[in-house]
Amino acid sequence: REFYSPEYPTDLALKNRLPDLRRLLYWKPDIITGNTGKTSLTFYTSDLPGKYAIKVEGMNDKGFVGSSVMYIEVN
């Protein structure tokens, strides 16, 4: 299965979209980072206002695991 993530390739598509009421905004189990352990991701937020947790969990090539949680506010 593939996780649904909306795309709005044109201004018209963005203008005519249905409200986005998802609570899980982004999920990707196979993100690969560079040598620095960093990468960049892009996703759309929900149209529901509130505080959202961004939870990142991962494992390096030696099997060490780590996680972090940060928050964003959608108004």
PDB file as gemmi writes it, atoms N, CA and C in Angstrom:
CRYST1    1.000    1.000    1.000  90.00  90.00  90.00 P 1                      
ATOM      1  N   ARG A   1       0.824  -1.187   0.000  1.00  0.00           N  
ATOM      2  CA  ARG A   1       0.000   0.000   0.000  1.00  0.00           C  
ATOM      3  C   ARG A   1       0.863   1.242   0.000  1.00  0.00           C  
ATOM      4  N   GLU A   2       0.322   2.279  -0.604  1.00  0.00           N  
ATOM      5  CA  GLU A   2       1.027   3.550  -0.617  1.00  0.00           C  
ATOM      6  C   GLU A   2       0.241   4.571   0.192  1.00  0.00           C  
ATOM      7  N   PHE A   3       0.929   5.337   1.013  1.00  0.00           N  
ATOM      8  CA  PHE A   3       0.299   6.358   1.838  1.00  0.00           C  
ATOM      9  C   PHE A   3      -0.146   7.513   0.954  1.00  0.00           C  
ATOM     10  N   TYR A   4      -1.410   7.940   1.072  1.00  0.00           N  
ATOM     11  CA  TYR A   4      -1.924   9.043   0.266  1.00  0.00           C  
ATOM     12  C   TYR A   4      -1.420  10.372   0.799  1.00  0.00           C  
ATOM     13  N   SER A   5      -0.855  11.157  -0.075  1.00  0.00           N  
ATOM     14  CA  SER A   5      -0.433  12.505   0.253  1.00  0.00           C  
ATOM     15  C   SER A   5      -0.899  13.410  -0.881  1.00  0.00           C  
ATOM     16  N   PRO A   6      -1.723  14.414  -0.598  1.00  0.00           N  
ATOM     17  CA  PRO A   6      -2.281  15.232  -1.666  1.00  0.00           C  
ATOM     18  C   PRO A   6      -1.222  16.049  -2.384  1.00  0.00           C  
ATOM     19  N   GLU A   7      -1.500  16.338  -3.636  1.00  0.00           N  
ATOM     20  CA  GLU A   7      -0.639  17.208  -4.436  1.00  0.00           C  
ATOM     21  C   GLU A   7      -1.522  18.241  -5.110  1.00  0.00           C  
ATOM     22  N   TYR A   8      -1.026  19.451  -5.217  1.00  0.00           N  
ATOM     23  CA  TYR A   8      -1.745  20.536  -5.863  1.00  0.00           C  
ATOM     24  C   TYR A   8      -0.816  21.161  -6.896  1.00  0.00           C  
ATOM     25  N   PRO A   9      -0.722  20.555  -8.088  1.00  0.00           N  
ATOM     26  CA  PRO A   9       0.271  20.982  -9.069  1.00  0.00           C  
ATOM     27  C   PRO A   9      -0.013  22.351  -9.706  1.00  0.00           C  
ATOM     28  N   THR A  10      -1.249  22.829  -9.612  1.00  0.00           N  
ATOM     29  CA  THR A  10      -1.580  24.124 -10.199  1.00  0.00           C  
ATOM     30  C   THR A  10      -2.363  24.957  -9.192  1.00  0.00           C  
ATOM     31  N   ASP A  11      -2.416  26.264  -9.437  1.00  0.00           N  
ATOM     32  CA  ASP A  11      -3.206  27.146  -8.569  1.00  0.00           C  
ATOM     33  C   ASP A  11      -4.684  26.778  -8.624  1.00  0.00           C  
ATOM     34  N   LEU A  12      -5.165  26.358  -9.799  1.00  0.00           N  
ATOM     35  CA  LEU A  12      -6.565  25.962  -9.939  1.00  0.00           C  
ATOM     36  C   LEU A  12      -6.863  24.723  -9.096  1.00  0.00           C  
ATOM     37  N   ALA A  13      -5.960  23.753  -9.096  1.00  0.00           N  
ATOM     38  CA  ALA A  13      -6.146  22.548  -8.277  1.00  0.00           C  
ATOM     39  C   ALA A  13      -6.175  22.901  -6.796  1.00  0.00           C  
ATOM     40  N   LEU A  14      -5.321  23.812  -6.389  1.00  0.00           N  
ATOM     41  CA  LEU A  14      -5.287  24.239  -4.985  1.00  0.00           C  
ATOM     42  C   LEU A  14      -6.579  24.971  -4.617  1.00  0.00           C  
ATOM     43  N   LYS A  15      -7.073  25.806  -5.513  1.00  0.00           N  
ATOM     44  CA  LYS A  15      -8.288  26.570  -5.266  1.00  0.00           C  
ATOM     45  C   LYS A  15      -9.533  25.679  -5.197  1.00  0.00           C  
ATOM     46  N   ASN A  16      -9.579  24.610  -5.988  1.00  0.00           N  
ATOM     47  CA  ASN A  16     -10.761  23.761  -6.101  1.00  0.00           C  
ATOM     48  C   ASN A  16     -10.701  22.494  -5.249  1.00  0.00           C  
ATOM     49  N   ARG A  17      -9.752  22.399  -4.357  1.00  0.00           N  
ATOM     50  CA  ARG A  17      -9.598  21.182  -3.565  1.00  0.00           C  
ATOM     51  C   ARG A  17     -10.669  21.077  -2.485  1.00  0.00           C  
ATOM     52  N   LEU A  18     -10.883  19.864  -2.006  1.00  0.00           N  
ATOM     53  CA  LEU A  18     -11.758  19.625  -0.868  1.00  0.00           C  
ATOM     54  C   LEU A  18     -10.975  19.890   0.417  1.00  0.00           C  
ATOM     55  N   PRO A  19     -11.639  20.240   1.516  1.00  0.00           N  
ATOM     56  CA  PRO A  19     -10.912  20.438   2.776  1.00  0.00           C  
ATOM     57  C   PRO A  19     -10.142  19.178   3.171  1.00  0.00           C  
ATOM     58  N   ASP A  20      -8.951  19.384   3.662  1.00  0.00           N  
ATOM     59  CA  ASP A  20      -8.074  18.281   4.073  1.00  0.00           C  
ATOM     60  C   ASP A  20      -8.248  18.081   5.575  1.00  0.00           C  
ATOM     61  N   LEU A  21      -8.923  17.010   5.961  1.00  0.00           N  
ATOM     62  CA  LEU A  21      -9.222  16.770   7.373  1.00  0.00           C  
ATOM     63  C   LEU A  21      -8.417  15.606   7.962  1.00  0.00           C  
ATOM     64  N   ARG A  22      -7.313  15.255   7.296  1.00  0.00           N  
ATOM     65  CA  ARG A  22      -6.494  14.156   7.805  1.00  0.00           C  
ATOM     66  C   ARG A  22      -5.869  14.517   9.142  1.00  0.00           C  
ATOM     67  N   ARG A  23      -5.669  13.516   9.981  1.00  0.00           N  
ATOM     68  CA  ARG A  23      -4.945  13.701  11.240  1.00  0.00           C  
ATOM     69  C   ARG A  23      -3.526  13.146  11.151  1.00  0.00           C  
ATOM     70  N   LEU A  24      -3.313  12.161  10.305  1.00  0.00           N  
ATOM     71  CA  LEU A  24      -1.969  11.675  10.023  1.00  0.00           C  
ATOM     72  C   LEU A  24      -1.552  12.343   8.720  1.00  0.00           C  
ATOM     73  N   LEU A  25      -0.583  13.257   8.802  1.00  0.00           N  
ATOM     74  CA  LEU A  25      -0.265  14.093   7.655  1.00  0.00           C  
ATOM     75  C   LEU A  25       0.773  13.492   6.721  1.00  0.00           C  
ATOM     76  N   TYR A  26       1.684  12.716   7.259  1.00  0.00           N  
ATOM     77  CA  TYR A  26       2.768  12.193   6.421  1.00  0.00           C  
ATOM     78  C   TYR A  26       3.327  10.945   7.073  1.00  0.00           C  
ATOM     79  N   TRP A  27       3.586   9.944   6.262  1.00  0.00           N  
ATOM     80  CA  TRP A  27       4.200   8.710   6.745  1.00  0.00           C  
ATOM     81  C   TRP A  27       5.046   8.144   5.621  1.00  0.00           C  
ATOM     82  N   LYS A  28       6.298   7.911   5.888  1.00  0.00           N  
ATOM     83  CA  LYS A  28       7.195   7.336   4.887  1.00  0.00           C  
ATOM     84  C   LYS A  28       8.214   6.477   5.629  1.00  0.00           C  
ATOM     85  N   PRO A  29       8.105   5.166   5.507  1.00  0.00           N  
ATOM     86  CA  PRO A  29       8.950   4.271   6.298  1.00  0.00           C  
ATOM     87  C   PRO A  29      10.372   4.080   5.770  1.00  0.00           C  
ATOM     88  N   ASP A  30      10.685   4.639   4.616  1.00  0.00           N  
ATOM     89  CA  ASP A  30      11.985   4.327   4.014  1.00  0.00           C  
ATOM     90  C   ASP A  30      12.760   5.565   3.579  1.00  0.00           C  
ATOM     91  N   ILE A  31      12.879   6.542   4.465  1.00  0.00           N  
ATOM     92  CA  ILE A  31      13.628   7.759   4.161  1.00  0.00           C  
ATOM     93  C   ILE A  31      15.112   7.490   4.377  1.00  0.00           C  
ATOM     94  N   ILE A  32      15.901   7.868   3.399  1.00  0.00           N  
ATOM     95  CA  ILE A  32      17.359   7.709   3.482  1.00  0.00           C  
ATOM     96  C   ILE A  32      17.976   9.104   3.649  1.00  0.00           C  
ATOM     97  N   THR A  33      18.833   9.255   4.631  1.00  0.00           N  
ATOM     98  CA  THR A  33      19.508  10.536   4.853  1.00  0.00           C  
ATOM     99  C   THR A  33      20.902  10.495   4.244  1.00  0.00           C  
ATOM    100  N   GLY A  34      21.529  11.653   4.178  1.00  0.00           N  
ATOM    101  CA  GLY A  34      22.899  11.742   3.699  1.00  0.00           C  
ATOM    102  C   GLY A  34      23.888  11.410   4.799  1.00  0.00           C  
ATOM    103  N   ASN A  35      25.158  11.658   4.547  1.00  0.00           N  
ATOM    104  CA  ASN A  35      26.218  11.364   5.521  1.00  0.00           C  
ATOM    105  C   ASN A  35      26.053  12.149   6.815  1.00  0.00           C  
ATOM    106  N   THR A  36      25.392  13.298   6.745  1.00  0.00           N  
ATOM    107  CA  THR A  36      25.206  14.126   7.939  1.00  0.00           C  
ATOM    108  C   THR A  36      24.030  13.658   8.780  1.00  0.00           C  
ATOM    109  N   GLY A  37      23.236  12.710   8.269  1.00  0.00           N  
ATOM    110  CA  GLY A  37      22.061  12.237   8.987  1.00  0.00           C  
ATOM    111  C   GLY A  37      20.865  13.146   8.812  1.00  0.00           C  
ATOM    112  N   LYS A  38      20.927  14.056   7.836  1.00  0.00           N  
ATOM    113  CA  LYS A  38      19.843  15.013   7.623  1.00  0.00           C  
ATOM    114  C   LYS A  38      19.225  14.826   6.242  1.00  0.00           C  
ATOM    115  N   THR A  39      17.979  15.245   6.134  1.00  0.00           N  
ATOM    116  CA  THR A  39      17.282  15.274   4.855  1.00  0.00           C  
ATOM    117  C   THR A  39      16.189  16.323   4.933  1.00  0.00           C  
ATOM    118  N   SER A  40      15.472  16.549   3.862  1.00  0.00           N  
ATOM    119  CA  SER A  40      14.403  17.519   3.813  1.00  0.00           C  
ATOM    120  C   SER A  40      13.136  16.841   3.314  1.00  0.00           C  
ATOM    121  N   LEU A  41      12.005  17.142   3.945  1.00  0.00           N  
ATOM    122  CA  LEU A  41      10.716  16.572   3.551  1.00  0.00           C  
ATOM    123  C   LEU A  41       9.724  17.697   3.347  1.00  0.00           C  
ATOM    124  N   THR A  42       8.761  17.491   2.460  1.00  0.00           N  
ATOM    125  CA  THR A  42       7.710  18.459   2.205  1.00  0.00           C  
ATOM    126  C   THR A  42       6.366  17.759   2.307  1.00  0.00           C  
ATOM    127  N   PHE A  43       5.414  18.385   3.015  1.00  0.00           N  
ATOM    128  CA  PHE A  43       4.071  17.831   3.117  1.00  0.00           C  
ATOM    129  C   PHE A  43       3.089  18.960   3.370  1.00  0.00           C  
ATOM    130  N   TYR A  44       1.822  18.731   3.047  1.00  0.00           N  
ATOM    131  CA  TYR A  44       0.767  19.695   3.331  1.00  0.00           C  
ATOM    132  C   TYR A  44       0.205  19.414   4.713  1.00  0.00           C  
ATOM    133  N   THR A  45      -0.177  20.475   5.415  1.00  0.00           N  
ATOM    134  CA  THR A  45      -0.796  20.295   6.723  1.00  0.00           C  
ATOM    135  C   THR A  45      -2.295  20.053   6.559  1.00  0.00           C  
ATOM    136  N   SER A  46      -2.925  19.704   7.639  1.00  0.00           N  
ATOM    137  CA  SER A  46      -4.372  19.529   7.680  1.00  0.00           C  
ATOM    138  C   SER A  46      -5.061  20.887   7.676  1.00  0.00           C  
ATOM    139  N   ASP A  47      -6.316  20.927   7.286  1.00  0.00           N  
ATOM    140  CA  ASP A  47      -7.114  22.138   7.410  1.00  0.00           C  
ATOM    141  C   ASP A  47      -7.746  22.246   8.794  1.00  0.00           C  
ATOM    142  N   LEU A  48      -7.585  21.218   9.625  1.00  0.00           N  
ATOM    143  CA  LEU A  48      -8.078  21.267  11.002  1.00  0.00           C  
ATOM    144  C   LEU A  48      -7.057  21.994  11.867  1.00  0.00           C  
ATOM    145  N   PRO A  49      -7.436  23.114  12.490  1.00  0.00           N  
ATOM    146  CA  PRO A  49      -6.487  23.810  13.357  1.00  0.00           C  
ATOM    147  C   PRO A  49      -6.126  22.953  14.562  1.00  0.00           C  
ATOM    148  N   GLY A  50      -4.923  23.136  15.053  1.00  0.00           N  
ATOM    149  CA  GLY A  50      -4.502  22.427  16.251  1.00  0.00           C  
ATOM    150  C   GLY A  50      -3.005  22.242  16.302  1.00  0.00           C  
ATOM    151  N   LYS A  51      -2.564  21.581  17.339  1.00  0.00           N  
ATOM    152  CA  LYS A  51      -1.153  21.286  17.553  1.00  0.00           C  
ATOM    153  C   LYS A  51      -0.881  19.877  17.048  1.00  0.00           C  
ATOM    154  N   TYR A  52       0.106  19.720  16.201  1.00  0.00           N  
ATOM    155  CA  TYR A  52       0.439  18.425  15.608  1.00  0.00           C  
ATOM    156  C   TYR A  52       1.842  18.003  16.028  1.00  0.00           C  
ATOM    157  N   ALA A  53       1.967  16.752  16.393  1.00  0.00           N  
ATOM    158  CA  ALA A  53       3.272  16.195  16.754  1.00  0.00           C  
ATOM    159  C   ALA A  53       3.954  15.687  15.495  1.00  0.00           C  
ATOM    160  N   ILE A  54       5.226  16.004  15.372  1.00  0.00           N  
ATOM    161  CA  ILE A  54       6.063  15.432  14.324  1.00  0.00           C  
ATOM    162  C   ILE A  54       6.979  14.443  15.028  1.00  0.00           C  
ATOM    163  N   LYS A  55       6.786  13.179  14.751  1.00  0.00           N  
ATOM    164  CA  LYS A  55       7.576  12.136  15.408  1.00  0.00           C  
ATOM    165  C   LYS A  55       8.454  11.461  14.362  1.00  0.00           C  
ATOM    166  N   VAL A  56       9.731  11.445  14.639  1.00  0.00           N  
ATOM    167  CA  VAL A  56      10.703  10.840  13.734  1.00  0.00           C  
ATOM    168  C   VAL A  56      11.366   9.685  14.468  1.00  0.00           C  
ATOM    169  N   GLU A  57      11.373   8.528  13.837  1.00  0.00           N  
ATOM    170  CA  GLU A  57      12.044   7.354  14.388  1.00  0.00           C  
ATOM    171  C   GLU A  57      12.933   6.784  13.297  1.00  0.00           C  
ATOM    172  N   GLY A  58      14.094   6.303  13.677  1.00  0.00           N  
ATOM    173  CA  GLY A  58      14.971   5.763  12.654  1.00  0.00           C  
ATOM    174  C   GLY A  58      16.024   4.826  13.202  1.00  0.00           C  
ATOM    175  N   MET A  59      16.764   4.268  12.263  1.00  0.00           N  
ATOM    176  CA  MET A  59      17.833   3.328  12.593  1.00  0.00           C  
ATOM    177  C   MET A  59      18.979   3.559  11.606  1.00  0.00           C  
ATOM    178  N   ASN A  60      20.205   3.515  12.107  1.00  0.00           N  
ATOM    179  CA  ASN A  60      21.326   3.669  11.190  1.00  0.00           C  
ATOM    180  C   ASN A  60      21.795   2.305  10.669  1.00  0.00           C  
ATOM    181  N   ASP A  61      22.811   2.326   9.830  1.00  0.00           N  
ATOM    182  CA  ASP A  61      23.281   1.085   9.204  1.00  0.00           C  
ATOM    183  C   ASP A  61      23.959   0.130  10.183  1.00  0.00           C  
ATOM    184  N   LYS A  62      24.231   0.592  11.399  1.00  0.00           N  
ATOM    185  CA  LYS A  62      24.819  -0.278  12.427  1.00  0.00           C  
ATOM    186  C   LYS A  62      23.764  -0.795  13.410  1.00  0.00           C  
ATOM    187  N   GLY A  63      22.485  -0.436  13.183  1.00  0.00           N  
ATOM    188  CA  GLY A  63      21.407  -0.929  14.023  1.00  0.00           C  
ATOM    189  C   GLY A  63      21.054  -0.052  15.209  1.00  0.00           C  
ATOM    190  N   PHE A  64      21.722   1.096  15.350  1.00  0.00           N  
ATOM    191  CA  PHE A  64      21.394   2.007  16.446  1.00  0.00           C  
ATOM    192  C   PHE A  64      20.106   2.763  16.108  1.00  0.00           C  
ATOM    193  N   VAL A  65      19.207   2.839  17.082  1.00  0.00           N  
ATOM    194  CA  VAL A  65      17.918   3.496  16.855  1.00  0.00           C  
ATOM    195  C   VAL A  65      17.867   4.841  17.579  1.00  0.00           C  
ATOM    196  N   GLY A  66      17.005   5.707  17.097  1.00  0.00           N  
ATOM    197  CA  GLY A  66      16.812   7.004  17.725  1.00  0.00           C  
ATOM    198  C   GLY A  66      15.447   7.539  17.367  1.00  0.00           C  
ATOM    199  N   SER A  67      14.992   8.511  18.143  1.00  0.00           N  
ATOM    200  CA  SER A  67      13.705   9.129  17.857  1.00  0.00           C  
ATOM    201  C   SER A  67      13.701  10.554  18.399  1.00  0.00           C  
ATOM    202  N   SER A  68      12.770  11.346  17.870  1.00  0.00           N  
ATOM    203  CA  SER A  68      12.611  12.719  18.315  1.00  0.00           C  
ATOM    204  C   SER A  68      11.168  13.132  18.054  1.00  0.00           C  
ATOM    205  N   VAL A  69      10.659  14.029  18.880  1.00  0.00           N  
ATOM    206  CA  VAL A  69       9.311  14.560  18.708  1.00  0.00           C  
ATOM    207  C   VAL A  69       9.410  16.077  18.752  1.00  0.00           C  
ATOM    208  N   MET A  70       8.745  16.734  17.807  1.00  0.00           N  
ATOM    209  CA  MET A  70       8.619  18.182  17.791  1.00  0.00           C  
ATOM    210  C   MET A  70       7.186  18.518  17.420  1.00  0.00           C  
ATOM    211  N   TYR A  71       6.779  19.755  17.590  1.00  0.00           N  
ATOM    212  CA  TYR A  71       5.381  20.124  17.381  1.00  0.00           C  
ATOM    213  C   TYR A  71       5.261  21.314  16.442  1.00  0.00           C  
ATOM    214  N   ILE A  72       4.171  21.302  15.653  1.00  0.00           N  
ATOM    215  CA  ILE A  72       3.826  22.453  14.831  1.00  0.00           C  
ATOM    216  C   ILE A  72       2.401  22.850  15.159  1.00  0.00           C  
ATOM    217  N   GLU A  73       2.086  24.102  14.954  1.00  0.00           N  
ATOM    218  CA  GLU A  73       0.738  24.622  15.201  1.00  0.00           C  
ATOM    219  C   GLU A  73       0.115  25.001  13.864  1.00  0.00           C  
ATOM    220  N   VAL A  74      -1.096  24.481  13.609  1.00  0.00           N  
ATOM    221  CA  VAL A  74      -1.863  24.824  12.405  1.00  0.00           C  
ATOM    222  C   VAL A  74      -2.995  25.729  12.835  1.00  0.00           C  
ATOM    223  N   ASN A  75      -3.046  26.914  12.284  1.00  0.00           N  
ATOM    224  CA  ASN A  75      -4.090  27.898  12.652  1.00  0.00           C  
ATOM    225  C   ASN A  75      -5.169  27.969  11.599  1.00  0.00           C  
TER     226      ASN A  75                                                      
END                                                                             
